[in-house]
Short mmCIF file of C-alpha atoms in Angstrom, two decimals:
data_model
loop_
_atom_site.label_atom_id
_atom_site.label_comp_id
_atom_site.label_asym_id
_atom_site.label_seq_id
_atom_site.Cartn_x
_atom_site.Cartn_y
_atom_site.Cartn_z
CA MET A 121 33.26 11.55 -47.38
CA THR A 122 32.83 10.28 -51.15
CA GLU A 123 29.60 10.79 -52.39
CA PRO A 124 26.99 7.61 -53.23
CA PRO A 125 26.86 6.31 -56.52
CA GLU A 126 24.14 7.76 -58.86
CA PRO A 127 21.27 5.49 -58.64
CA PRO A 128 19.95 4.06 -61.75
CA ALA A 129 16.89 5.67 -63.47
CA ALA A 130 14.23 3.28 -61.90
CA ALA A 131 15.55 3.72 -58.75
CA GLU A 132 14.93 7.82 -58.75
CA GLN A 133 11.57 7.31 -59.27
CA SER A 134 10.75 5.59 -56.21
CA ALA A 135 12.91 3.81 -54.01
CA PRO A 136 11.30 0.45 -52.05
CA GLY A 137 9.53 1.56 -49.14
CA ALA A 138 10.03 5.38 -49.67
CA ARG A 139 7.37 7.95 -49.41
CA THR A 140 6.35 11.17 -50.85
CA GLY A 141 6.99 14.38 -49.10
CA THR A 142 3.91 16.98 -49.64
CA SER A 143 4.59 20.78 -51.48
CA GLY A 144 4.34 23.48 -49.28
CA GLY A 145 6.69 26.00 -48.01
CA PRO A 146 10.38 25.62 -46.40
CA HIS A 147 8.43 24.92 -43.13
CA GLY A 148 6.09 22.52 -44.35
CA ARG A 149 3.44 24.85 -44.87
CA PRO A 150 1.03 25.13 -47.63
CA SER A 151 2.45 27.95 -49.90
CA GLY A 152 0.61 31.35 -49.35
CA GLU A 153 -0.52 30.09 -46.09
CA GLU A 154 -0.22 33.40 -43.22
CA PRO A 155 2.13 32.51 -40.42
CA SER A 156 0.65 32.10 -36.67
CA VAL A 157 0.73 33.99 -34.09
CA VAL A 158 2.82 31.83 -32.62
CA ALA A 159 5.25 32.10 -35.28
CA ARG A 160 4.89 35.81 -35.17
CA ALA A 161 5.94 35.81 -31.53
CA VAL A 162 9.06 33.64 -31.86
CA ARG A 163 9.96 36.32 -34.27
CA HIS A 164 10.66 39.02 -31.83
CA LEU A 165 12.62 36.61 -29.97
CA PRO A 166 16.30 37.08 -29.57
CA ARG A 167 17.95 35.41 -32.70
CA SER A 168 20.82 34.60 -31.07
CA VAL A 169 20.84 30.59 -29.27
CA SER A 170 22.50 32.55 -26.36
CA GLY A 171 19.71 35.02 -25.85
CA ARG A 172 16.65 33.23 -26.38
CA ALA A 173 18.25 30.44 -23.66
CA THR A 174 19.06 33.15 -21.25
CA LEU A 175 15.24 34.39 -21.95
CA ALA A 176 14.10 31.00 -21.14
CA GLY A 177 16.29 30.52 -17.95
CA ALA A 178 15.22 34.12 -16.82
CA VAL A 179 12.03 32.81 -16.79
CA VAL A 180 11.81 29.64 -15.71
CA SER A 181 13.76 30.53 -12.34
CA GLY A 182 11.54 33.48 -11.98
CA LEU A 183 8.35 31.43 -12.31
CA LEU A 184 10.07 28.72 -9.76
CA ILE A 185 10.83 31.83 -7.52
CA LEU A 186 6.54 32.47 -7.50
CA ALA A 187 6.10 29.08 -6.74
CA ILE A 188 8.04 28.98 -3.83
CA VAL A 189 6.66 32.18 -2.84
CA PHE A 190 2.98 31.50 -3.20
CA GLY A 191 3.23 27.45 -2.78
CA SER A 192 4.91 27.77 0.72
CA ARG A 193 2.14 30.60 1.62
CA LEU A 194 4.37 33.80 1.32
CA LEU A 195 6.89 32.13 3.00
CA HIS A 196 4.82 31.17 5.65
CA ASP A 197 6.16 27.75 5.63
CA PHE A 198 9.29 27.92 4.39
CA ASP A 199 12.46 26.95 6.25
CA SER A 200 15.19 29.43 6.09
CA ALA A 201 17.56 26.68 7.10
CA LEU A 202 16.81 25.78 3.49
CA LEU A 203 17.52 28.70 2.04
CA PRO A 204 20.75 27.52 0.13
CA TYR A 205 18.77 24.26 -1.23
CA ALA A 206 15.95 26.62 -2.46
CA VAL A 207 18.71 28.89 -4.02
CA ALA A 208 20.40 26.23 -5.66
CA THR A 209 17.10 24.84 -7.26
CA VAL A 210 16.59 28.33 -9.09
CA PHE A 211 19.91 28.04 -10.06
CA LEU A 212 19.13 24.85 -11.33
CA ALA A 213 15.98 25.71 -13.08
CA PHE A 214 17.84 28.39 -14.83
CA GLY A 215 20.48 26.30 -16.07
CA VAL A 216 18.20 23.43 -17.29
CA ALA A 217 15.97 25.67 -19.20
CA TYR A 218 19.43 27.17 -20.61
CA ARG A 219 20.87 24.12 -21.47
CA TYR A 220 17.26 22.41 -22.96
CA THR A 221 17.08 25.55 -25.27
CA VAL A 222 20.60 25.59 -26.55
CA TRP A 223 19.95 22.05 -27.22
CA VAL A 224 16.88 22.21 -29.07
CA SER A 225 17.87 24.94 -31.18
CA ALA A 226 20.65 22.46 -32.91
CA PRO A 227 18.87 21.24 -36.10
CA GLY A 228 18.69 17.47 -35.62
CA ALA A 229 17.53 18.03 -32.22
CA ARG A 230 15.06 20.52 -32.98
CA ARG A 231 13.29 18.07 -36.01
CA LEU A 232 13.59 15.14 -33.29
CA PHE A 233 11.84 17.25 -30.69
CA GLY A 234 9.15 18.53 -33.08
CA LYS A 235 8.20 14.82 -34.14
CA GLY A 236 7.95 13.95 -30.48
CA TRP A 237 5.65 16.35 -29.55
CA SER A 238 3.59 16.06 -32.72
CA SER A 239 3.69 12.26 -31.57
CA LEU A 240 2.54 12.56 -27.94
CA PHE A 241 -0.11 14.61 -28.89
CA SER A 242 -1.80 13.05 -31.97
CA ALA A 243 -5.26 12.29 -31.47
CA GLU A 244 -4.64 9.56 -34.95
CA ASN A 245 -1.45 8.04 -32.58
CA PHE A 246 -3.88 7.56 -29.21
CA ARG A 247 -6.60 6.08 -31.12
CA ARG A 248 -4.47 3.26 -33.08
CA THR A 249 -2.31 2.77 -30.32
CA PRO A 250 -4.04 3.78 -27.13
CA THR A 251 -1.46 1.64 -24.82
CA ALA A 252 1.23 3.03 -26.58
CA LEU A 253 2.06 6.18 -24.60
CA PRO A 254 1.90 4.23 -20.81
CA LYS A 255 3.93 1.34 -22.70
CA MET A 256 7.04 3.90 -23.45
CA ILE A 257 6.69 5.44 -19.75
CA ALA A 258 6.90 2.35 -18.18
CA THR A 259 9.70 0.28 -20.34
CA TYR A 260 11.67 3.41 -21.68
CA LEU A 261 11.32 6.28 -19.07
CA GLY A 262 11.04 3.84 -16.15
CA LEU A 263 12.23 0.53 -16.35
CA GLN A 264 14.29 1.60 -18.98
CA LYS A 265 14.83 -2.07 -20.73
CA PHE A 266 17.12 -0.66 -23.27
CA LEU A 267 19.55 -0.91 -20.46
CA GLY A 268 19.39 -4.32 -20.29
CA ALA A 269 20.57 -5.17 -23.58
CA ARG A 270 23.65 -4.00 -22.82
CA SER A 271 24.19 -5.84 -19.41
CA HIS A 272 21.88 -7.15 -16.48
CA ALA A 273 24.34 -5.91 -14.12
CA ARG A 274 24.29 -2.16 -15.24
CA TRP A 275 20.55 -2.09 -15.80
CA ALA A 276 20.58 -3.28 -12.25
CA ALA A 277 22.67 -0.66 -10.70
CA HIS A 278 20.92 2.25 -12.85
CA GLN A 279 17.77 1.33 -11.67
CA LEU A 280 18.98 1.64 -8.06
CA ILE A 281 20.30 5.08 -8.95
CA PHE A 282 16.97 5.96 -10.69
CA TRP A 283 14.63 4.89 -8.32
CA GLY A 284 16.84 6.45 -5.61
CA CYS A 285 17.01 9.65 -7.04
CA VAL A 286 13.73 10.10 -8.08
CA LEU A 287 12.24 9.14 -4.34
CA ALA A 288 15.14 11.61 -3.11
CA ALA A 289 13.84 14.48 -5.34
CA LEU A 290 10.18 13.91 -4.53
CA ILE A 291 10.83 14.45 -0.66
CA THR A 292 13.58 16.91 -1.18
CA PHE A 293 12.32 19.52 -3.40
CA PRO A 294 9.03 20.00 -2.04
CA LEU A 295 10.58 20.73 1.49
CA THR A 296 12.94 22.80 0.81
CA TRP A 297 10.42 24.94 -1.37
CA GLY A 298 8.10 25.03 1.70
CA TRP A 299 5.31 22.90 -0.18
CA PHE A 300 5.07 20.18 2.27
CA THR A 301 5.08 20.32 6.04
CA PHE A 302 5.11 18.20 9.16
CA THR A 303 3.50 19.25 11.89
CA SER A 304 2.95 18.05 15.37
CA GLY A 305 -0.54 19.03 17.54
CA SER A 306 1.14 18.51 20.88
CA GLY A 307 4.83 19.91 20.35
CA SER A 308 7.04 16.72 20.88
CA GLY A 309 4.99 13.99 18.67
CA PRO A 310 4.75 11.37 18.55
CA GLY A 311 1.24 12.40 16.44
CA TYR A 312 2.11 14.11 13.14
CA GLU A 313 0.50 15.88 10.48
CA MET A 314 1.53 16.12 6.56
CA ARG A 315 0.36 19.14 5.36
CA VAL A 316 0.95 19.99 1.30
CA TRP A 317 0.50 23.73 0.98
CA GLY A 318 -1.23 23.94 4.25
CA ILE A 319 -3.79 21.56 3.52
CA LYS A 320 -3.84 18.78 6.12
CA ILE A 321 -3.09 15.85 3.66
CA LEU A 322 -2.28 12.66 6.24
CA GLY A 323 -2.18 12.02 9.93
CA PHE A 324 0.65 9.86 11.11
CA ASP A 325 2.36 8.10 14.09
CA SER A 326 5.84 8.79 13.68
CA LEU A 327 6.37 5.36 16.58
CA ASN A 328 5.04 3.11 13.77
CA PHE A 329 6.07 2.03 10.54
CA VAL A 330 4.26 4.46 8.47
CA GLY A 331 6.40 7.39 10.79
CA TRP A 332 9.28 5.72 10.36
CA VAL A 333 9.19 5.61 6.37
CA MET A 334 7.91 8.81 6.17
CA PHE A 335 11.02 10.27 8.44
CA HIS A 336 13.57 8.24 7.20
CA GLY A 337 12.62 8.19 3.24
CA LEU A 338 16.29 10.16 1.96
CA ASP A 339 17.86 7.30 4.19
CA ILE A 340 16.29 4.72 1.97
CA ALA A 341 17.01 6.56 -1.04
CA ALA A 342 20.70 6.78 -0.32
CA VAL A 343 20.61 3.30 0.35
CA LEU A 344 19.57 2.38 -3.03
CA VAL A 345 22.18 5.34 -4.66
CA ILE A 346 25.41 4.06 -3.19
CA PRO A 347 25.10 0.83 -4.54
CA GLY A 348 24.20 1.97 -7.62
CA ALA A 349 26.87 4.64 -7.61
CA SER A 350 29.65 1.58 -6.33
CA TYR A 351 28.96 -0.40 -9.35
CA PHE A 352 29.52 2.23 -11.84
CA LEU A 353 32.44 3.97 -9.77
CA TRP A 354 33.80 0.26 -9.78
CA ARG A 355 33.34 -0.39 -13.57
CA ARG A 356 34.84 3.00 -14.40
CA MET A 357 38.29 1.99 -12.37
CA LYS A 358 38.17 -1.49 -13.97
CA ASP A 359 36.48 -1.75 -17.20
CA ARG A 360 38.98 -0.91 -20.00
CA GLY A 361 36.20 0.16 -22.40
CA ALA A 362 35.08 2.39 -19.97
CA ILE A 363 38.34 3.56 -18.51
CA THR A 364 39.18 4.40 -22.30
CA GLY A 365 36.90 7.53 -23.26
CA GLN A 366 36.34 8.66 -19.71
CA ARG A 367 36.89 12.02 -18.53
CA PHE A 368 37.31 12.69 -14.68
CA ALA A 369 34.96 15.44 -14.50
CA TYR A 370 32.32 14.21 -16.43
CA ASP A 371 32.05 10.80 -15.65
CA MET A 372 33.72 10.23 -12.37
CA VAL A 373 32.45 13.47 -10.55
CA PRO A 374 28.68 12.98 -10.72
CA LEU A 375 29.28 9.53 -9.31
CA LEU A 376 31.60 10.65 -6.40
CA ALA A 377 28.69 13.23 -5.80
CA LEU A 378 25.62 10.83 -5.30
CA ILE A 379 27.74 8.63 -3.05
CA ILE A 380 29.31 11.93 -0.92
CA ILE A 381 25.49 13.03 -0.80
CA SER A 382 24.24 9.36 0.19
CA VAL A 383 27.06 8.85 2.54
CA THR A 384 26.57 12.36 4.61
CA GLY A 385 23.10 11.86 4.68
CA LEU A 386 23.06 8.76 6.22
CA LEU A 387 25.44 10.13 8.60
CA LEU A 388 23.52 12.79 9.64
CA THR A 389 20.66 10.17 11.17
CA PHE A 390 23.73 8.00 12.89
CA SER A 391 24.77 11.20 14.26
CA SER A 392 21.57 12.24 15.76
CA VAL A 393 20.07 8.50 16.64
CA PHE A 394 23.55 7.14 18.04
CA LEU A 395 26.03 9.97 18.84
CA HIS A 396 23.45 12.35 20.41
CA GLY A 397 24.15 14.92 17.72
CA GLY A 398 27.69 14.71 17.86
CA GLY A 399 29.15 16.04 14.87
CA TYR A 400 26.20 16.90 13.90
CA GLU A 401 26.61 20.44 12.48
CA PHE A 402 29.95 19.69 10.55
CA LEU A 403 27.96 16.85 8.50
CA ALA A 404 25.19 19.11 7.94
CA ILE A 405 27.57 21.81 6.32
CA LEU A 406 29.04 18.84 4.46
CA HIS A 407 25.86 17.59 3.20
CA MET A 408 24.44 20.74 2.01
CA VAL A 409 27.95 21.61 -0.29
CA SER A 410 27.61 18.60 -1.72
CA VAL A 411 23.87 18.77 -2.50
CA VAL A 412 24.24 22.34 -3.56
CA PHE A 413 27.13 21.56 -5.43
CA THR A 414 25.90 18.62 -7.63
CA LEU A 415 22.34 20.52 -8.37
CA ILE A 416 24.16 23.58 -9.78
CA TYR A 417 26.44 20.67 -11.82
CA ILE A 418 23.29 19.20 -13.04
CA PRO A 419 22.84 21.20 -16.30
CA PHE A 420 26.06 21.73 -17.39
CA GLY A 421 27.21 17.71 -16.88
CA LYS A 422 26.54 14.39 -17.32
CA PHE A 423 23.48 14.49 -14.92
CA PHE A 424 22.05 16.52 -18.08
CA HIS A 425 20.40 13.42 -19.46
CA ILE A 426 18.19 13.36 -16.78
CA VAL A 427 16.06 16.19 -18.63
CA GLN A 428 16.68 15.01 -21.69
CA ARG A 429 15.26 11.05 -20.95
CA PRO A 430 11.80 12.25 -21.24
CA ALA A 431 12.35 14.45 -24.22
CA ALA A 432 13.23 10.66 -25.88
CA VAL A 433 10.26 9.20 -24.92
CA GLY A 434 8.05 11.29 -27.58
CA MET A 435 10.67 9.90 -30.20
CA GLN A 436 10.71 6.57 -29.49
CA LEU A 437 6.34 7.26 -29.57
CA PHE A 438 7.28 8.39 -32.92
CA LYS A 439 9.12 5.49 -34.05
CA TYR A 440 6.68 2.75 -32.29
CA THR A 441 3.51 4.23 -33.67
CA ASP A 442 4.98 4.62 -37.39
CA ARG A 443 6.16 0.57 -36.99
CA GLN A 444 2.33 -0.27 -37.04
CA ASP A 445 1.55 0.68 -40.19
CA ASP A 446 4.50 -1.47 -41.52
CA GLU A 447 5.62 0.92 -43.90
CA VAL A 448 9.26 0.21 -43.97
CA PHE A 449 11.75 1.96 -46.03
CA ALA A 450 14.11 -0.42 -47.71
CA CYS A 451 17.78 0.21 -48.78
CA ARG A 452 18.39 1.48 -52.40
CA ARG A 453 21.55 -1.39 -52.76
CA CYS A 454 19.94 -4.67 -51.56
CA GLY A 455 16.85 -3.93 -50.69
CA GLU A 456 16.94 -4.76 -46.96
CA ALA A 457 14.81 -3.03 -44.10
CA ILE A 458 16.37 -0.15 -42.47
CA ASP A 459 13.77 1.64 -40.53
CA THR A 460 10.13 3.10 -41.13
CA GLY A 461 9.98 5.66 -44.27
CA LEU A 462 8.92 8.24 -41.31
CA TYR A 463 12.03 8.07 -39.56
CA VAL A 464 14.45 7.79 -43.05
CA GLU A 465 12.44 11.08 -44.31
CA ASN A 466 13.21 12.68 -40.82
CA LEU A 467 17.31 12.09 -40.87
CA ARG A 468 17.23 13.16 -44.42
CA GLY A 469 16.35 16.36 -43.64
CA THR A 470 18.42 16.84 -40.31
CA MET A 471 21.23 16.24 -42.32
CA GLN A 472 19.97 18.74 -45.20
CA ASP A 473 19.29 21.19 -42.05
CA LEU A 474 23.09 19.90 -41.38
CA GLU A 475 24.06 20.90 -44.80
CA LEU A 476 26.42 17.58 -44.38
CA GLY A 477 26.01 17.19 -48.14
CA PHE A 478 25.64 13.15 -47.78
CA ASP A 479 21.69 12.93 -46.59
CA ALA A 480 21.42 10.82 -49.36
CA TRP A 481 23.40 7.70 -47.68
CA ALA A 482 20.61 7.77 -45.18
CA GLU A 483 18.80 5.31 -47.81
CA TYR A 484 21.80 2.68 -47.55
CA CYS A 485 21.63 -0.07 -45.11
CA PRO A 486 24.95 -0.08 -42.88
CA ARG A 487 26.60 -2.98 -44.79
CA CYS A 488 25.70 -1.49 -48.03
CA LYS A 489 27.18 2.02 -46.72
CA ARG A 490 30.55 -0.10 -45.97
CA VAL A 491 30.25 -1.62 -49.19
CA LEU A 492 30.05 1.50 -51.51
CA ARG A 493 32.43 3.23 -48.74
CA GLY A 494 35.30 0.46 -49.91
CA ASN A 495 34.47 0.44 -52.89
CA ALA A 496 35.01 4.01 -53.63
CA TYR A 497 38.40 4.15 -51.47
CA LEU A 498 39.74 1.23 -53.90
CA THR A 499 38.40 3.46 -57.23
CA GLN A 500 39.90 6.56 -55.64
CA VAL A 501 42.24 6.69 -53.16
CA LYS A 502 44.38 3.34 -54.09
CA LYS A 503 44.21 4.12 -57.88
CA GLY A 504 45.11 7.62 -56.98
CA PHE A 505 43.09 10.78 -57.84
CA LYS A 506 42.68 12.13 -61.28
#
């Protein structure tokens, strides 16, 4: 990688739109200030990333086990038939905490993660733009409008998968953990009660529309997921751009897993309603295996972006609130606006943390980067190094 040309003397003083950093220690703390209690506690954690990640995974999975025990009223409401699902969620909690810790331990992710959380809990940001956070959650996390800029079909398919999986998770996890229970006062219905942690929340008739929706929520989720996952599976087999960089275990397996879970779930309902339970045991085992496999796969495959996406909301909020100040960093070569000053400053800091050696390139727009690299190639490579 070639170095950018030395800036002129005038440009060395302050680039257009640049911000000046505050003096302080290596972590942005004024010199002489004592480390906080949290900082002292962090020093006692395992130094290796894998050690910290293992500790985080053990703590989170342990907390989930306690939540299952106490949330089910000391396992009084826990259904032993759902034990494999519950065990899979414990492994899921460990894996998510493990990989999340490894992820935020990287310099770039750690810096963005810190910026995101500081913007999320900033009283100044809330005072200036009180609607920014709900807007980011609705548009970036919920509606995912950034996907619509790529393709309306991909956005629609992703929305079907997203809301189908959210609905399935909201139903499956509490039932698996014994937090939700459905009981019948007469023993055979049709009157049922939904209880949360043993407290009656809702009474409903299983023969009316509300009762049908309550007992077929997972079927509704499956109907949403199947067309969305099928579209992406079709695209993976037909689109040249997708085919070029896809990997079977990373790109195809998640889609196949979603389809298998959804189809087997619908077949369970079909068996109980139309076949009087014929083949139900085999379908139940197949469905259970596919769900358990998918839950364990989530932290270590493509599904991990489900966990990463909420963390990106803070970064989007950081960029959004910074743009409200209209403080834009201008390219040092052509003067074209690059991004907000804080964002460029954060990018330079990340490059310095990674010791890449070309953090000055963050101050140039994409076009000028290409021009400077082309000039360096002509003057050095074409004419030969000296």
